[in-house]
mmCIF file of C-alpha atoms in Angstrom:
data_model
loop_
_atom_site.group_PDB
_atom_site.id
_atom_site.type_symbol
_atom_site.label_atom_id
_atom_site.label_comp_id
_atom_site.label_asym_id
_atom_site.label_seq_id
_atom_site.Cartn_x
_atom_site.Cartn_y
_atom_site.Cartn_z
ATOM 1 C CA MET X 1 207.505 215.861 24.414
ATOM 2 C CA GLU X 2 211.041 215.362 25.672
ATOM 3 C CA THR X 3 212.502 218.765 26.326
ATOM 4 C CA THR X 4 214.559 220.951 28.593
ATOM 5 C CA SER X 5 213.131 221.978 31.921
ATOM 6 C CA ARG X 6 210.086 224.189 31.582
ATOM 7 C CA VAL X 7 210.928 225.753 34.935
ATOM 8 C CA GLY X 8 214.142 227.206 33.549
ATOM 9 C CA ALA X 9 212.385 228.812 30.622
ATOM 10 C CA GLN X 10 209.441 230.574 32.172
ATOM 11 C CA ALA X 11 208.406 233.734 30.369
ATOM 12 C CA PRO X 12 209.761 236.558 32.563
ATOM 13 C CA ASP X 13 207.541 239.351 33.776
ATOM 14 C CA ALA X 14 208.039 243.014 32.996
ATOM 15 C CA GLU X 15 207.140 245.646 35.548
ATOM 16 C CA GLY X 16 204.682 248.085 34.058
ATOM 17 C CA GLY X 17 205.009 246.437 30.653
ATOM 18 C CA GLN X 18 207.731 248.861 29.587
ATOM 19 C CA GLN X 19 211.055 247.431 30.720
ATOM 20 C CA LEU X 20 212.929 244.777 28.806
ATOM 21 C CA PRO X 21 211.609 241.393 30.009
ATOM 22 C CA PHE X 22 215.062 239.847 30.138
ATOM 23 C CA ALA X 23 218.229 240.675 32.001
ATOM 24 C CA ARG X 24 221.155 241.224 29.680
ATOM 25 C CA ARG X 25 223.898 238.657 30.245
ATOM 26 C CA THR X 26 227.620 238.731 29.774
ATOM 27 C CA VAL X 27 229.320 236.375 27.354
ATOM 28 C CA ASP X 28 230.623 234.137 30.167
ATOM 29 C CA GLY X 29 227.693 231.727 30.171
ATOM 30 C CA TYR X 30 227.816 231.322 26.409
ATOM 31 C CA LEU X 31 231.513 230.419 26.550
ATOM 32 C CA LYS X 32 230.725 227.499 28.885
ATOM 33 C CA ALA X 33 228.569 225.744 26.270
ATOM 34 C CA SER X 34 229.869 222.538 24.706
ATOM 35 C CA PHE X 35 227.925 223.155 21.478
ATOM 36 C CA PRO X 36 228.077 225.848 18.764
ATOM 37 C CA TRP X 37 225.831 228.900 18.963
ATOM 38 C CA TYR X 38 223.711 229.953 16.013
ATOM 39 C CA GLY X 39 222.626 233.385 14.839
ATOM 40 C CA LEU X 40 221.520 235.039 11.637
ATOM 41 C CA ASP X 41 224.047 234.679 8.830
ATOM 42 C CA GLU X 42 226.201 237.457 7.368
ATOM 43 C CA ALA X 43 223.376 238.676 5.144
ATOM 44 C CA PHE X 44 222.006 240.383 8.257
ATOM 45 C CA THR X 45 223.984 243.576 8.875
ATOM 46 C CA GLY X 46 222.064 245.081 11.796
ATOM 47 C CA PRO X 47 222.743 245.098 15.557
ATOM 48 C CA ARG X 48 223.403 241.827 17.378
ATOM 49 C CA TRP X 49 223.132 241.297 21.133
ATOM 50 C CA LEU X 50 223.200 238.651 23.840
ATOM 51 C CA MET X 51 220.161 237.577 25.815
ATOM 52 C CA GLN X 52 220.486 234.653 28.247
ATOM 53 C CA VAL X 53 221.478 231.018 28.586
ATOM 54 C CA GLY X 54 219.583 228.145 30.223
ATOM 55 C CA THR X 55 221.237 225.411 32.271
ATOM 56 C CA ALA X 56 220.375 221.872 33.300
ATOM 57 C CA ALA X 57 220.140 220.697 36.899
ATOM 58 C CA ASP X 58 223.855 219.928 36.923
ATOM 59 C CA GLY X 59 224.773 223.421 35.708
ATOM 60 C CA ALA X 60 225.578 222.439 32.116
ATOM 61 C CA VAL X 61 224.492 225.001 29.515
ATOM 62 C CA GLU X 62 221.666 223.507 27.435
ATOM 63 C CA HIS X 63 220.270 226.418 25.456
ATOM 64 C CA GLY X 64 220.524 230.153 24.924
ATOM 65 C CA SER X 65 219.341 233.032 22.759
ATOM 66 C CA THR X 66 220.934 235.728 20.627
ATOM 67 C CA GLY X 67 219.119 238.822 19.400
ATOM 68 C CA HIS X 68 219.174 240.646 16.082
ATOM 69 C CA GLY X 69 217.769 244.033 15.117
ATOM 70 C CA ASP X 70 215.930 246.299 17.540
ATOM 71 C CA GLU X 71 216.113 245.320 21.197
ATOM 72 C CA PRO X 72 212.393 244.775 21.827
ATOM 73 C CA SER X 73 210.306 246.133 24.609
ATOM 74 C CA VAL X 74 207.092 244.441 25.628
ATOM 75 C CA ARG X 75 204.609 244.904 22.826
ATOM 76 C CA SER X 76 201.952 247.503 23.495
ATOM 77 C CA GLU X 77 199.663 249.573 21.350
ATOM 78 C CA SER X 78 202.395 252.198 20.947
ATOM 79 C CA THR X 79 205.234 249.817 20.024
ATOM 80 C CA GLU X 80 203.694 246.941 18.108
ATOM 81 C CA ASP X 81 204.442 248.319 14.646
ATOM 82 C CA ASN X 82 207.809 249.969 15.310
ATOM 83 C CA GLU X 83 210.211 247.210 16.302
ATOM 84 C CA ARG X 84 211.987 244.820 13.952
ATOM 85 C CA PHE X 85 213.773 241.927 15.626
ATOM 86 C CA ALA X 86 214.608 238.251 15.312
ATOM 87 C CA VAL X 87 215.834 236.084 18.174
ATOM 88 C CA VAL X 88 217.663 232.812 17.510
ATOM 89 C CA VAL X 89 217.465 230.046 20.124
ATOM 90 C CA THR X 90 220.156 227.342 20.113
ATOM 91 C CA VAL X 91 219.370 224.087 21.948
ATOM 92 C CA ALA X 92 221.921 221.318 22.478
ATOM 93 C CA ALA X 93 220.706 218.032 20.980
ATOM 94 C CA ASN X 94 220.943 215.781 24.030
ATOM 95 C CA PRO X 95 219.489 212.310 24.711
ATOM 96 C CA VAL X 96 218.117 211.303 28.090
ATOM 97 C CA ARG X 97 221.185 211.077 30.311
ATOM 98 C CA ARG X 98 222.306 210.939 33.911
ATOM 99 C CA SER X 99 223.161 214.158 35.715
ATOM 100 C CA ALA X 100 226.810 214.853 36.444
ATOM 101 C CA ASP X 101 226.384 213.929 40.104
ATOM 102 C CA GLY X 102 224.613 210.675 39.209
ATOM 103 C CA THR X 103 221.552 211.494 41.284
ATOM 104 C CA GLY X 104 218.983 211.657 38.489
ATOM 105 C CA LEU X 105 218.162 211.848 34.817
ATOM 106 C CA LEU X 106 218.264 214.909 32.570
ATOM 107 C CA GLU X 107 215.506 215.171 29.993
ATOM 108 C CA ALA X 108 216.191 214.801 26.300
ATOM 109 C CA THR X 109 215.960 217.760 23.942
ATOM 110 C CA SER X 110 214.313 217.832 20.530
ATOM 111 C CA VAL X 111 213.078 220.162 17.802
ATOM 112 C CA SER X 112 209.982 220.578 19.972
ATOM 113 C CA SER X 113 212.225 221.940 22.723
ATOM 114 C CA ALA X 114 213.412 224.679 20.374
ATOM 115 C CA ALA X 115 209.851 225.373 19.215
ATOM 116 C CA TRP X 116 208.592 225.740 22.781
ATOM 117 C CA LEU X 117 211.444 227.981 23.914
ATOM 118 C CA ALA X 118 210.915 230.173 20.851
ATOM 119 C CA GLY X 119 207.171 230.343 21.457
ATOM 120 C CA VAL X 120 207.609 231.346 25.087
ATOM 121 C CA GLY X 121 210.288 233.851 24.086
ATOM 122 C CA LEU X 122 207.877 235.608 21.760
ATOM 123 C CA LEU X 123 205.254 235.736 24.507
ATOM 124 C CA SER X 124 207.707 237.469 26.838
ATOM 125 C CA PHE X 125 207.630 240.479 24.503
ATOM 126 C CA THR X 126 203.855 240.538 24.156
ATOM 127 C CA TRP X 127 201.170 242.353 26.055
ATOM 128 C CA PRO X 128 197.728 242.431 24.427
ATOM 129 C CA GLY X 129 196.120 245.856 24.196
ATOM 130 C CA GLN X 130 193.524 246.801 26.809
ATOM 131 C CA MET X 131 194.731 244.098 29.231
ATOM 132 C CA ASP X 132 195.006 245.067 32.873
ATOM 133 C CA HIS X 133 198.444 244.488 34.382
ATOM 134 C CA SER X 134 196.949 242.273 37.092
ATOM 135 C CA LEU X 135 195.711 239.843 34.444
ATOM 136 C CA ARG X 136 199.029 239.466 32.599
ATOM 137 C CA ASP X 137 200.315 236.557 34.697
ATOM 138 C CA ASP X 138 197.140 234.562 34.067
ATOM 139 C CA TRP X 139 197.316 235.379 30.361
ATOM 140 C CA LEU X 140 200.982 234.320 30.190
ATOM 141 C CA ASP X 141 200.243 231.043 31.965
ATOM 142 C CA GLN X 142 197.454 230.261 29.519
ATOM 143 C CA GLN X 143 199.475 231.213 26.450
ATOM 144 C CA THR X 144 202.529 229.315 27.710
ATOM 145 C CA GLU X 145 200.461 226.133 27.949
ATOM 146 C CA THR X 146 199.211 226.783 24.415
ATOM 147 C CA ALA X 147 202.789 227.202 23.188
ATOM 148 C CA TRP X 148 203.678 223.901 24.879
ATOM 149 C CA ALA X 149 200.802 222.087 23.176
ATOM 150 C CA LEU X 150 201.711 223.563 19.780
ATOM 151 C CA ALA X 151 205.376 222.606 20.150
ATOM 152 C CA ASP X 152 204.324 219.065 20.997
ATOM 153 C CA ASP X 153 202.437 218.739 17.694
ATOM 154 C CA LEU X 154 204.819 220.007 15.008
ATOM 155 C CA THR X 155 203.028 218.005 12.323
ATOM 156 C CA GLY X 156 199.684 219.553 13.220
ATOM 157 C CA PRO X 157 197.663 222.068 11.198
ATOM 158 C CA ASP X 158 199.076 225.086 13.047
ATOM 159 C CA TRP X 159 202.504 224.547 11.485
ATOM 160 C CA SER X 160 203.719 224.790 7.905
ATOM 161 C CA THR X 161 207.120 223.878 6.430
ATOM 162 C CA LEU X 162 209.640 226.539 5.497
ATOM 163 C CA SER X 163 213.059 225.887 3.927
ATOM 164 C CA LEU X 164 215.830 228.245 5.062
ATOM 165 C CA PRO X 165 219.625 228.087 4.711
ATOM 166 C CA VAL X 166 221.630 226.842 7.692
ATOM 167 C CA ASP X 167 225.367 227.149 7.147
ATOM 168 C CA GLY X 168 224.488 227.505 3.465
ATOM 169 C CA VAL X 169 222.494 224.265 3.302
ATOM 170 C CA PRO X 170 218.704 224.411 2.657
ATOM 171 C CA THR X 171 217.070 223.082 5.822
ATOM 172 C CA PRO X 172 213.393 222.389 6.609
ATOM 173 C CA PHE X 173 211.827 224.277 9.510
ATOM 174 C CA HIS X 174 208.457 224.066 11.213
ATOM 175 C CA TYR X 175 206.902 227.529 10.981
ATOM 176 C CA ARG X 176 203.827 229.260 12.364
ATOM 177 C CA GLU X 177 202.493 232.789 12.572
ATOM 178 C CA SER X 178 200.240 234.418 15.152
ATOM 179 C CA GLU X 179 198.979 237.877 15.951
ATOM 180 C CA PHE X 180 202.068 238.302 18.122
ATOM 181 C CA GLY X 181 204.723 237.408 15.538
ATOM 182 C CA TRP X 182 206.235 234.238 14.083
ATOM 183 C CA VAL X 183 207.989 231.156 15.449
ATOM 184 C CA LEU X 184 210.069 228.489 13.708
ATOM 185 C CA ALA X 185 212.170 225.479 14.704
ATOM 186 C CA GLY X 186 214.412 222.891 13.057
ATOM 187 C CA SER X 187 217.663 220.941 13.432
ATOM 188 C CA THR X 188 221.161 221.486 12.091
ATOM 189 C CA GLN X 189 223.985 219.246 10.940
ATOM 190 C CA ALA X 190 226.093 220.595 13.804
ATOM 191 C CA GLY X 191 224.218 218.624 16.452
ATOM 192 C CA VAL X 192 221.936 221.371 17.769
ATOM 193 C CA HIS X 193 218.313 222.376 17.359
ATOM 194 C CA VAL X 194 217.534 225.930 16.290
ATOM 195 C CA GLY X 195 214.435 227.898 17.107
ATOM 196 C CA ALA X 196 213.670 231.498 16.233
ATOM 197 C CA TYR X 197 210.983 234.095 16.790
ATOM 198 C CA GLY X 198 210.468 237.641 15.691
ATOM 199 C CA ARG X 199 208.259 240.505 14.713
ATOM 200 C CA GLY X 200 208.614 243.160 12.020
ATOM 201 C CA MET X 201 211.201 241.080 10.138
ATOM 202 C CA SER X 202 210.030 238.463 7.658
ATOM 203 C CA ALA X 203 211.148 234.942 8.480
ATOM 204 C CA TYR X 204 211.152 234.047 4.794
ATOM 205 C CA GLY X 205 214.357 235.954 4.078
ATOM 206 C CA LEU X 206 216.402 234.702 7.006
ATOM 207 C CA GLY X 207 219.434 232.426 7.039
ATOM 208 C CA PHE X 208 221.274 230.906 9.989
ATOM 209 C CA ALA X 209 224.956 230.196 10.599
ATOM 210 C CA VAL X 210 227.313 229.160 13.378
ATOM 211 C CA ILE X 211 228.499 232.208 15.326
ATOM 212 C CA LYS X 212 232.264 232.315 14.908
ATOM 213 C CA ASP X 213 232.844 234.740 17.777
ATOM 214 C CA ILE X 214 230.061 234.934 20.345
ATOM 215 C CA ALA X 215 231.904 237.785 22.076
ATOM 216 C CA ALA X 216 231.014 239.978 19.098
ATOM 217 C CA TYR X 217 227.417 239.951 20.375
ATOM 218 C CA ALA X 218 228.357 241.330 23.782
#
């Protein structure tokens, strides 16, 4: 699978399993992107918030996430049924290309890139019940590899097809559910790939649209 760097998208750890597993970012990184950001469309009236952006080796912004609904904590036995959120991942649709300094090649991105980033994002908010904290890193490594394999086989039996509106146009998405939540990924007419993941909110009623003012999420 041709995708963005896996190093830049590692599922972050959460001390004690209670803190948010991402550091809130300012809007500055989002404003540096050369592509449009996507979020849920205007049918969603709940809270919206920024998460983080990912950059290539040359510093160019390649992907980022925006949150909708409850700001999730790491899932535990006490929180698994209480939070309703959906995170939208926007990935620039880039071919294989030379880095800005000409010293190497930057990997291509694809729908699989969006699927993998969404899958890893969902894992970052997941902590299986009865698991010792010392085992979480091993569990995350194993599940991250599984998410990679699933994203690399979007036509496989683990995925179904779901049609959702993107900028008002019905668009096919690859969709899968797990005990941890749901993940989907597809492409837009605006030259980006869109992934999403969530829990407590049904994916079937979602719609996506270009964010007109990313600062409104800050």
